[in-house]
Amino acid sequence: MRPAARAAVAAVLAALTALAGCSSGPAGSADDADAAAPDTSAYTDGSRVPNVVNERDIPELPVARYEFGDSDTERHSRAQARAAQRCMVGFGFTDFPLDPGSPDLPKTVYSMVAVAMATPFGELDLGEARRWGYGWDPKMAGAVDAAGAGFGKGRAMTDAEDQVFYNAGGSTDRTVNGREVPENGCSGQAAARLTEGVEDATRMWTYTSKRSQVLAAKTLKDPDVSEALRTWARCVEDRGLTRYEGREDAFRDKAWHRDDNGNTRRTQRERDTAVADIECAREHNTVGVWWAGEARSQTADIESHRATYEAVRRDQDVVRANIRDVLGN
């Protein structure tokens, strides 16, 4: 969960479980609530510069059509859980929960926390910046509940269920109730079910994300984007604050002294910086120019590697069809 749409928090637990940050958070502050979602169709080829004030103003980037969306991800998780549950029922665990917890949870949970900006182009919620700087309401700390983070909402699996669900060690001769346990357990079998017919699963899951990272770095060297970020930096500096190379540098300034859960101290200078960061970005449409540069870069990359991008999308469509088959819709 990302408290106050401020950070993506990943809790990596000792019991081989994880809580990944959500891609979206709570609604924006009152000062941003009245802005209507824009028509983004005119910007998808990267030929125009959108005016970005709020997060909702950021159009979809070209590579998004070659990625799984939030709905796809939710349906994939639901289908995998359903397929795994059916597998477990087949082994005689007739009351196996759809969302099982793990057995023998450790009494002490150790975690690693990572924070990320609310958008790839920086923070945009001015109300949150005024209140919490680059951090968030400390009352939100309970949103990442160490007692339950990464574990299912259903009852904990028994040891016998756990052995069939995961088949730790990948035994190929284990049988339960006269049936051979899948090499990777019911969990692995369910995951494999959703990629049946996929030509290249690794490419499908990683190609666009890797290309996006490369292109994001390349975009920072785009003349228009470089100038936009320099203008933003001067604007922040002119307000008597630190001059940063980019918006992420402001977000990650060590002067904010993030604590173990990733939150900052929310000092007056931090809050002033966070406000100036956003106000300068709005004043000079920094995010709009930045987005347009990235859209141009992605559009060119898709044209140069269209066969690979289209192969990725075909495999994604296979997964979507498998999901529909498992869920029955």
XYZ file of C-alpha atoms in Angstrom:
329
model
C 0.000 0.000 0.000
C 1.263 3.502 -0.663
C 0.276 5.739 2.284
C -1.275 8.982 1.089
C -0.306 8.164 -2.490
C 3.188 9.051 -1.400
C 5.343 5.945 -1.426
C 5.410 2.458 -2.804
C 6.296 0.296 0.172
C 7.715 -3.190 -0.228
C 8.017 -5.308 2.913
C 10.299 -8.259 2.252
C 9.621 -10.776 4.997
C 11.752 -13.535 6.459
C 9.104 -16.124 5.641
C 9.651 -15.727 1.867
C 6.651 -13.440 1.502
C 6.340 -9.850 0.333
C 3.974 -6.906 0.360
C 4.357 -4.958 -2.860
C 3.394 -1.298 -3.207
C 0.141 -0.515 -5.019
C 0.181 1.369 -8.286
C -2.343 3.854 -7.022
C -3.198 5.326 -3.660
C -6.003 7.234 -1.967
C -7.709 10.067 -3.826
C -5.901 13.382 -4.080
C -6.326 16.290 -1.707
C -9.243 18.704 -1.747
C -7.338 21.325 -3.733
C -6.927 18.816 -6.585
C -10.318 17.106 -6.444
C -12.202 19.187 -8.997
C -9.914 18.583 -11.986
C -11.593 16.433 -14.624
C -9.777 13.593 -16.323
C -8.474 14.862 -19.678
C -8.959 13.419 -23.127
C -5.510 11.952 -23.730
C -6.045 10.591 -27.245
C -4.289 13.538 -28.925
C -1.036 12.850 -27.070
C -0.447 9.152 -27.631
C 1.944 9.684 -30.554
C 4.133 12.055 -28.534
C 3.561 14.946 -30.959
C 1.919 17.257 -28.420
C 2.706 18.345 -24.893
C -0.049 17.775 -22.322
C -0.612 20.317 -19.576
C -0.025 18.360 -16.369
C -1.233 19.698 -13.046
C -2.389 16.536 -11.298
C -1.519 12.870 -11.595
C -4.692 12.218 -13.548
C -3.488 14.622 -16.245
C -0.608 12.320 -17.211
C -1.602 10.476 -20.411
C -0.880 6.807 -20.920
C 2.559 6.265 -22.429
C 2.841 4.353 -25.730
C 4.388 1.213 -24.202
C 1.394 0.831 -21.879
C -0.466 -1.022 -24.631
C 2.218 -3.711 -24.374
C 1.928 -4.103 -20.601
C -0.521 -5.764 -18.254
C -2.752 -3.156 -16.652
C -4.057 -3.044 -13.094
C -7.194 -4.966 -14.095
C -5.100 -7.644 -15.809
C -2.939 -8.004 -12.713
C -5.934 -8.308 -10.410
C -7.575 -10.901 -12.644
C -4.315 -12.831 -12.983
C -3.973 -13.048 -9.190
C -7.586 -14.146 -8.843
C -7.277 -16.787 -11.565
C -4.053 -18.184 -10.147
C -5.606 -18.412 -6.691
C -8.649 -20.180 -8.133
C -6.564 -22.665 -10.117
C -4.394 -23.432 -7.085
C -7.454 -23.928 -4.892
C -8.962 -26.382 -7.379
C -5.702 -28.284 -7.433
C -5.661 -28.503 -3.640
C -9.259 -29.686 -3.525
C -8.234 -32.436 -5.939
C -5.776 -33.665 -3.311
C -8.549 -33.922 -0.721
C -8.167 -30.528 0.956
C -11.798 -29.695 0.352
C -11.906 -26.609 2.577
C -8.676 -25.074 1.281
C -9.025 -21.261 1.350
C -8.816 -19.142 -1.769
C -6.325 -16.794 -0.101
C -4.389 -18.939 2.389
C -2.056 -17.728 5.083
C 1.330 -19.344 5.613
C 1.903 -21.821 8.445
C 4.224 -21.208 11.385
C 4.542 -17.449 10.935
C 7.630 -16.033 12.603
C 7.040 -14.073 15.784
C 9.540 -11.443 14.614
C 9.171 -9.989 11.157
C 12.142 -8.341 9.516
C 11.443 -6.038 6.637
C 13.146 -3.956 4.007
C 11.386 -0.813 2.876
C 11.719 0.938 -0.465
C 10.046 4.219 -1.335
C 9.210 5.592 -4.761
C 7.673 8.759 -6.112
C 3.946 8.660 -6.749
C 4.576 9.039 -10.502
C 7.685 8.409 -12.638
C 7.779 12.189 -13.164
C 7.633 13.223 -9.510
C 5.089 14.201 -6.911
C 2.015 16.209 -7.913
C -0.291 16.347 -4.885
C 0.205 19.856 -3.525
C -2.066 19.340 -0.522
C -0.056 16.335 0.618
C 3.216 18.204 0.082
C 2.041 21.057 2.288
C 1.172 18.668 5.094
C 3.743 15.922 4.844
C 6.561 17.043 2.547
C 8.036 13.947 0.906
C 6.633 11.714 3.634
C 3.143 10.876 4.764
C 0.820 11.010 7.741
C 2.548 8.959 10.475
C -0.865 7.571 11.411
C -0.704 5.684 8.135
C 2.127 3.532 9.486
C -0.435 0.899 10.408
C -1.276 0.510 6.725
C 1.751 -1.726 6.419
C 0.853 -4.258 9.089
C 3.870 -6.366 9.835
C 1.712 -8.964 11.541
C -0.139 -9.679 8.332
C 1.959 -8.212 5.539
C 2.420 -10.647 2.705
C 0.174 -13.297 4.191
C -3.225 -14.287 2.863
C -6.483 -13.262 4.466
C -7.728 -16.826 4.774
C -6.786 -19.291 7.487
C -3.192 -20.456 7.676
C -2.317 -23.589 5.733
C -1.598 -26.728 7.671
C 1.833 -28.290 7.246
C 0.285 -31.022 5.092
C -1.358 -28.432 2.843
C 1.823 -26.408 2.644
C 3.760 -29.424 1.371
C 1.305 -29.924 -1.477
C 0.813 -26.230 -2.196
C 4.538 -25.533 -2.646
C 6.160 -28.997 -2.807
C 9.332 -27.546 -1.330
C 12.365 -29.210 -2.824
C 10.533 -30.098 -6.034
C 10.122 -33.779 -5.195
C 8.896 -35.765 -8.204
C 7.791 -38.852 -6.307
C 5.565 -37.453 -3.588
C 1.978 -38.690 -3.610
C -0.979 -37.555 -1.525
C -4.261 -39.424 -1.518
C -2.937 -41.542 -4.370
C -2.111 -38.571 -6.572
C 1.334 -37.336 -7.566
C 2.087 -33.863 -6.273
C 3.125 -31.452 -9.069
C 6.854 -30.758 -9.152
C 6.261 -27.126 -8.159
C 3.188 -27.800 -6.076
C -0.309 -26.588 -6.737
C 0.918 -23.006 -6.624
C 3.434 -23.621 -9.406
C 0.946 -25.640 -11.422
C -1.556 -22.789 -11.221
C 1.041 -20.293 -12.429
C 1.991 -22.592 -15.298
C -1.686 -22.980 -16.229
C -1.938 -19.265 -16.932
C 1.068 -19.248 -19.251
C 0.038 -22.286 -21.303
C 0.623 -21.487 -24.981
C 2.907 -18.516 -24.273
C 5.845 -18.436 -26.669
C 8.344 -16.702 -24.348
C 7.228 -16.059 -20.766
C 10.420 -14.277 -19.715
C 10.137 -11.867 -22.627
C 6.455 -11.315 -21.912
C 7.044 -10.417 -18.249
C 10.215 -8.368 -18.606
C 10.687 -6.904 -22.080
C 8.635 -3.723 -21.800
C 9.746 -2.962 -18.258
C 13.410 -3.258 -19.248
C 12.897 -1.147 -22.351
C 10.998 1.435 -20.304
C 13.920 1.752 -17.882
C 16.382 2.234 -20.728
C 14.151 4.754 -22.450
C 13.449 6.682 -19.229
C 17.179 7.206 -18.749
C 17.571 8.185 -22.400
C 14.727 10.689 -22.117
C 16.612 12.670 -19.479
C 19.122 13.550 -22.236
C 16.390 14.804 -24.565
C 17.108 18.532 -25.162
C 13.568 19.636 -24.324
C 13.438 17.509 -21.181
C 16.901 18.603 -20.027
C 15.941 22.249 -20.444
C 12.636 21.706 -18.656
C 14.393 20.157 -15.662
C 16.977 22.957 -15.584
C 14.162 25.510 -15.591
C 12.458 23.619 -12.772
C 15.732 23.498 -10.797
C 16.253 27.263 -11.155
C 12.697 27.880 -10.036
C 13.189 25.835 -6.850
C 16.548 27.506 -6.190
C 15.047 30.972 -6.700
C 12.789 30.257 -3.736
C 15.816 29.986 -1.501
C 15.976 26.209 -1.562
C 18.508 23.634 -2.713
C 19.216 23.330 -6.421
C 18.655 19.731 -7.538
C 19.524 17.978 -10.783
C 16.046 16.489 -10.996
C 12.820 15.912 -9.133
C 13.843 12.492 -7.834
C 16.940 14.056 -6.274
C 14.665 16.367 -4.294
C 12.476 13.448 -3.276
C 15.477 11.371 -2.129
C 17.476 14.144 -0.430
C 19.159 12.539 2.599
C 18.380 15.698 4.553
C 14.833 14.361 4.991
C 16.196 11.528 7.221
C 13.785 8.742 6.320
C 13.184 6.335 9.178
C 12.937 2.539 9.121
C 9.480 2.555 7.513
C 10.540 5.046 4.842
C 8.797 8.096 6.272
C 10.533 11.443 6.583
C 10.743 13.894 9.479
C 8.508 16.347 7.608
C 10.458 19.413 8.697
C 9.466 22.898 7.569
C 12.289 22.979 5.020
C 11.279 19.598 3.659
C 7.681 20.706 3.296
C 8.740 24.005 1.709
C 10.904 22.079 -0.760
C 8.129 19.616 -1.614
C 5.709 22.498 -2.220
C 8.211 24.417 -4.366
C 8.974 21.204 -6.276
C 5.330 20.810 -7.282
C 4.521 24.486 -7.781
C 7.541 24.955 -10.054
C 6.636 21.817 -11.990
C 3.128 23.165 -12.479
C 4.292 26.665 -13.371
C 6.623 25.428 -16.109
C 4.677 22.298 -17.093
C 7.769 20.252 -16.328
C 5.908 16.950 -16.251
C 4.107 17.635 -19.523
C 7.372 18.319 -21.355
C 9.043 15.347 -19.668
C 6.154 13.040 -20.572
C 6.225 14.203 -24.203
C 9.936 13.456 -24.419
C 9.408 9.971 -23.037
C 6.464 9.403 -25.378
C 8.621 10.349 -28.364
C 11.350 7.995 -27.213
C 8.916 5.121 -26.667
C 7.161 5.679 -29.987
C 10.480 5.500 -31.835
C 11.488 2.392 -29.897
C 8.237 0.631 -30.733
C 8.736 1.415 -34.408
C 12.295 0.064 -34.265
C 11.367 -3.125 -32.404
C 7.755 -3.589 -33.447
C 8.053 -7.330 -34.062
C 9.211 -7.937 -30.487
C 6.610 -5.637 -28.948
C 3.867 -7.346 -30.951
C 5.148 -10.772 -29.873
C 4.918 -9.616 -26.268
C 1.345 -8.503 -26.786
C 0.376 -11.789 -28.448
C 1.689 -13.690 -25.446
C -0.194 -11.351 -23.118
C -3.376 -12.045 -25.049
C -2.760 -15.779 -24.550
C -2.544 -15.200 -20.791
C -5.728 -13.130 -20.855
C -7.513 -15.973 -22.659
C -6.235 -18.463 -20.050
C -7.477 -16.195 -17.287
C -10.927 -16.026 -18.870
C -10.980 -19.804 -19.127
C -10.064 -20.272 -15.455
C -12.462 -17.623 -14.188
C -15.215 -18.480 -16.634
C -15.517 -14.917 -17.927
